[in-house]
Amino acid sequence: MEKIKVVIIGMGRMGKTRYDAMKRHGGYDIIGLCDTDPARGIYYKEPFYSDWKLCIDQCHADAVIVCTYNVVIPDIVCYALKKGCAVFSEKPPGRNLADTLKMQKACEGSICKILKFGFNHRYHNSVIEAKALVDSGILGDVVCARGVYGKAGTPAFPSEWRNDRAISGGGIMLDQGIHMLDLMYYFMGKFTDIQSSVNQLVWKDMDTEDSVFSILHTEDGKVASLHSSAIQWRHKFSLDLICSEGFISLNGLLTSTMSYGEERLTYYKKDLECKTGGLGQPIEHTMCFDTDESWDYEMKEFYDAVVRGKPVLQGTIGDAVNLMEMLEGIYHKNSIMQAE
Ligand SMILES: NC(=O)c1ccc[n+]([C@@H]2O[C@H](COP(=O)([O-])OP(=O)(O)OC[C@H]3O[C@@H](n4cnc5c(N)ncnc54)[C@H](O)[C@@H]3O)[C@@H](O)[C@H]2O)c1
């Protein structure tokens, strides 16, 4: 198997997750790691750097994996692209749209032109099945959706880097809600008319929001409601896709903590002639998933882009720009707590 030489910048939780997925894949030769915190390096045998520029300059990698805080993502991504490297970066694509556009420009001007962002939720097995169901056409078109993605902030939540606006760019919506927005965008297309209520309902001493409600419309009249919350207290993931001929519901999401519950997909076809049950009770089909291979699918897609010249399909820079445009809409239009 042809190996690509990679370095990982940022060896916190996601750096380790990506490291493990690349090891499982087998096509990655990890030649350098970097983190400003030296304690992050003690478990690894690879050369360890504290300066990301030095790491990129000295390692001469084919690809750079970026898993740092949001604020440094654009600089590292742009520098790596300029150096001719393919780049895989964690979401969000920077702190704001301006950051994302900067990376888009750098990608367009680069030799390699491979840039992928880690929107791993598209690779959860329930989402893959839901997409196949929608694409099969048996349930008709997705016309509207309801999504809730909520977690409990930890006791240290207000002091986490995620809630320091200068470092993160936004609160729970940018950190976690962006995955739900990405899924809605994946199933329904871009939302162009956005109303939202961005609030600090419980964590009042932070400089970011702990709750966002948003109503989103596409140009062709589809509508979605999204609730992103850091005050759900019990972790929750739920996405209903209402289709012209049926319904799909995704509930629970497999993660390392298992705190979002079992991942399951339920669907039914509309049955107004009561062929499979009473009115309003059509036969329901349920699938349960017991593995999370999202990280592996993502690293495989990135490898195939770098080695086999295949296109990046998910988490493209185009997706990133669209998502950040929608996020600007959520934060700045009709919101109670303005982002800046
Ligand atoms: N895809 C997902 O589902 C998912 C889940 C969690 C986090 N993320 C994203 O991954 C990124 C990292 O999050 P995390 O949970 O791993 O955070 P983390 O705090 O566990 O790790 C971030 C690491 O980056 C290091 N770092 C910060 N600035 C640096 C710099 N200039 N140079 C080198 N290292 C630097 C920090 O020291 C820290 O070790 C964030 O952008 C986050 O949004 C994605």
mmCIF file of C-alpha atoms and ligand atoms in Angstrom, residues 9-15 18 34-37 40 50 52 67-70 72-73 76 90-92 118 120-121 161-162 175 179 295, ligand 1:
data_model
loop_
_atom_site.group_PDB
_atom_site.id
_atom_site.type_symbol
_atom_site.label_atom_id
_atom_site.label_comp_id
_atom_site.label_asym_id
_atom_site.label_seq_id
_atom_site.Cartn_x
_atom_site.Cartn_y
_atom_site.Cartn_z
ATOM 1 C CA ILE A 9 -0.817 19.719 14.272
ATOM 2 C CA GLY A 10 -2.759 19.732 17.560
ATOM 3 C CA MET A 11 -2.576 16.549 19.600
ATOM 4 C CA GLY A 12 -5.592 16.961 21.879
ATOM 5 C CA ARG A 13 -8.694 14.820 21.657
ATOM 6 C CA MET A 14 -9.168 15.097 17.898
ATOM 7 C CA GLY A 15 -5.458 14.821 17.130
ATOM 8 C CA ARG A 18 -7.192 11.191 13.730
ATOM 9 C CA CYS A 34 2.988 19.122 16.967
ATOM 10 C CA ASP A 35 1.336 20.726 19.970
ATOM 11 C CA THR A 36 2.145 23.834 21.964
ATOM 12 C CA ASP A 37 1.555 21.734 25.087
ATOM 13 C CA ARG A 40 0.463 16.070 24.639
ATOM 14 C CA SER A 50 5.938 22.763 19.621
ATOM 15 C CA TRP A 52 3.706 24.198 13.766
ATOM 16 C CA CYS A 67 -6.635 19.597 14.905
ATOM 17 C CA THR A 68 -5.900 22.793 16.835
ATOM 18 C CA TYR A 69 -8.101 25.502 18.291
ATOM 19 C CA ASN A 70 -10.230 27.256 15.656
ATOM 20 C CA VAL A 72 -5.090 29.016 14.302
ATOM 21 C CA ILE A 73 -6.741 26.754 11.727
ATOM 22 C CA ILE A 76 -1.876 26.573 9.411
ATOM 23 C CA GLU A 90 -11.055 19.733 11.673
ATOM 24 C CA LYS A 91 -14.293 21.669 11.614
ATOM 25 C CA PRO A 92 -15.219 24.462 11.994
ATOM 26 C CA GLY A 118 -13.791 17.020 9.110
ATOM 27 C CA ASN A 120 -17.594 13.404 10.241
ATOM 28 C CA HIS A 121 -21.345 13.208 10.975
ATOM 29 C CA TRP A 161 -11.316 27.570 24.888
ATOM 30 C CA ARG A 162 -14.509 26.669 23.009
ATOM 31 C CA ASP A 175 -18.867 24.018 17.915
ATOM 32 C CA HIS A 179 -22.759 19.362 12.442
ATOM 33 C CA TRP A 295 -13.347 8.607 11.347
HETATM 34 N N1 LIG B 1 -15.322 16.329 14.073
HETATM 35 C C1 LIG B 1 -15.753 16.392 15.310
HETATM 36 O O1 LIG B 1 -16.769 15.797 15.646
HETATM 37 C C2 LIG B 1 -14.985 17.173 16.343
HETATM 38 C C3 LIG B 1 -15.126 16.858 17.709
HETATM 39 C C4 LIG B 1 -14.385 17.614 18.628
HETATM 40 C C5 LIG B 1 -13.578 18.653 18.210
HETATM 41 N N2 LIG B 1 -13.480 18.951 16.867
HETATM 42 C C6 LIG B 1 -12.612 20.061 16.413
HETATM 43 O O2 LIG B 1 -11.251 19.665 16.533
HETATM 44 C C7 LIG B 1 -10.428 20.775 16.897
HETATM 45 C C8 LIG B 1 -9.692 20.409 18.176
HETATM 46 O O3 LIG B 1 -10.623 20.090 19.190
HETATM 47 P P1 LIG B 1 -10.236 19.116 20.397
HETATM 48 O O4 LIG B 1 -11.522 18.640 20.989
HETATM 49 O O5 LIG B 1 -9.243 18.096 19.964
HETATM 50 O O6 LIG B 1 -9.570 20.157 21.394
HETATM 51 P P2 LIG B 1 -8.400 19.886 22.439
HETATM 52 O O7 LIG B 1 -8.380 21.056 23.326
HETATM 53 O O8 LIG B 1 -8.555 18.522 23.033
HETATM 54 O O9 LIG B 1 -7.077 19.853 21.532
HETATM 55 C C9 LIG B 1 -6.614 20.961 20.824
HETATM 56 C C10 LIG B 1 -5.084 20.916 20.878
HETATM 57 O O10 LIG B 1 -4.551 21.888 19.989
HETATM 58 C C11 LIG B 1 -3.374 22.410 20.601
HETATM 59 N N3 LIG B 1 -3.035 23.682 20.000
HETATM 60 C C12 LIG B 1 -3.699 24.858 20.118
HETATM 61 N N4 LIG B 1 -3.081 25.818 19.421
HETATM 62 C C13 LIG B 1 -2.002 25.248 18.841
HETATM 63 C C14 LIG B 1 -0.958 25.729 17.994
HETATM 64 N N5 LIG B 1 -0.877 27.011 17.619
HETATM 65 N N6 LIG B 1 -0.011 24.862 17.583
HETATM 66 C C15 LIG B 1 -0.068 23.560 17.965
HETATM 67 N N7 LIG B 1 -1.007 23.057 18.769
HETATM 68 C C16 LIG B 1 -1.969 23.880 19.201
HETATM 69 C C17 LIG B 1 -3.739 22.507 22.081
HETATM 70 O O11 LIG B 1 -2.604 22.588 22.916
HETATM 71 C C18 LIG B 1 -4.536 21.212 22.284
HETATM 72 O O12 LIG B 1 -3.706 20.161 22.717
HETATM 73 C C19 LIG B 1 -11.383 21.960 17.059
HETATM 74 O O13 LIG B 1 -11.341 22.738 15.888
HETATM 75 C C20 LIG B 1 -12.739 21.326 17.237
HETATM 76 O O14 LIG B 1 -13.784 22.127 16.764
HETATM 77 C C21 LIG B 1 -14.142 18.219 15.949
#
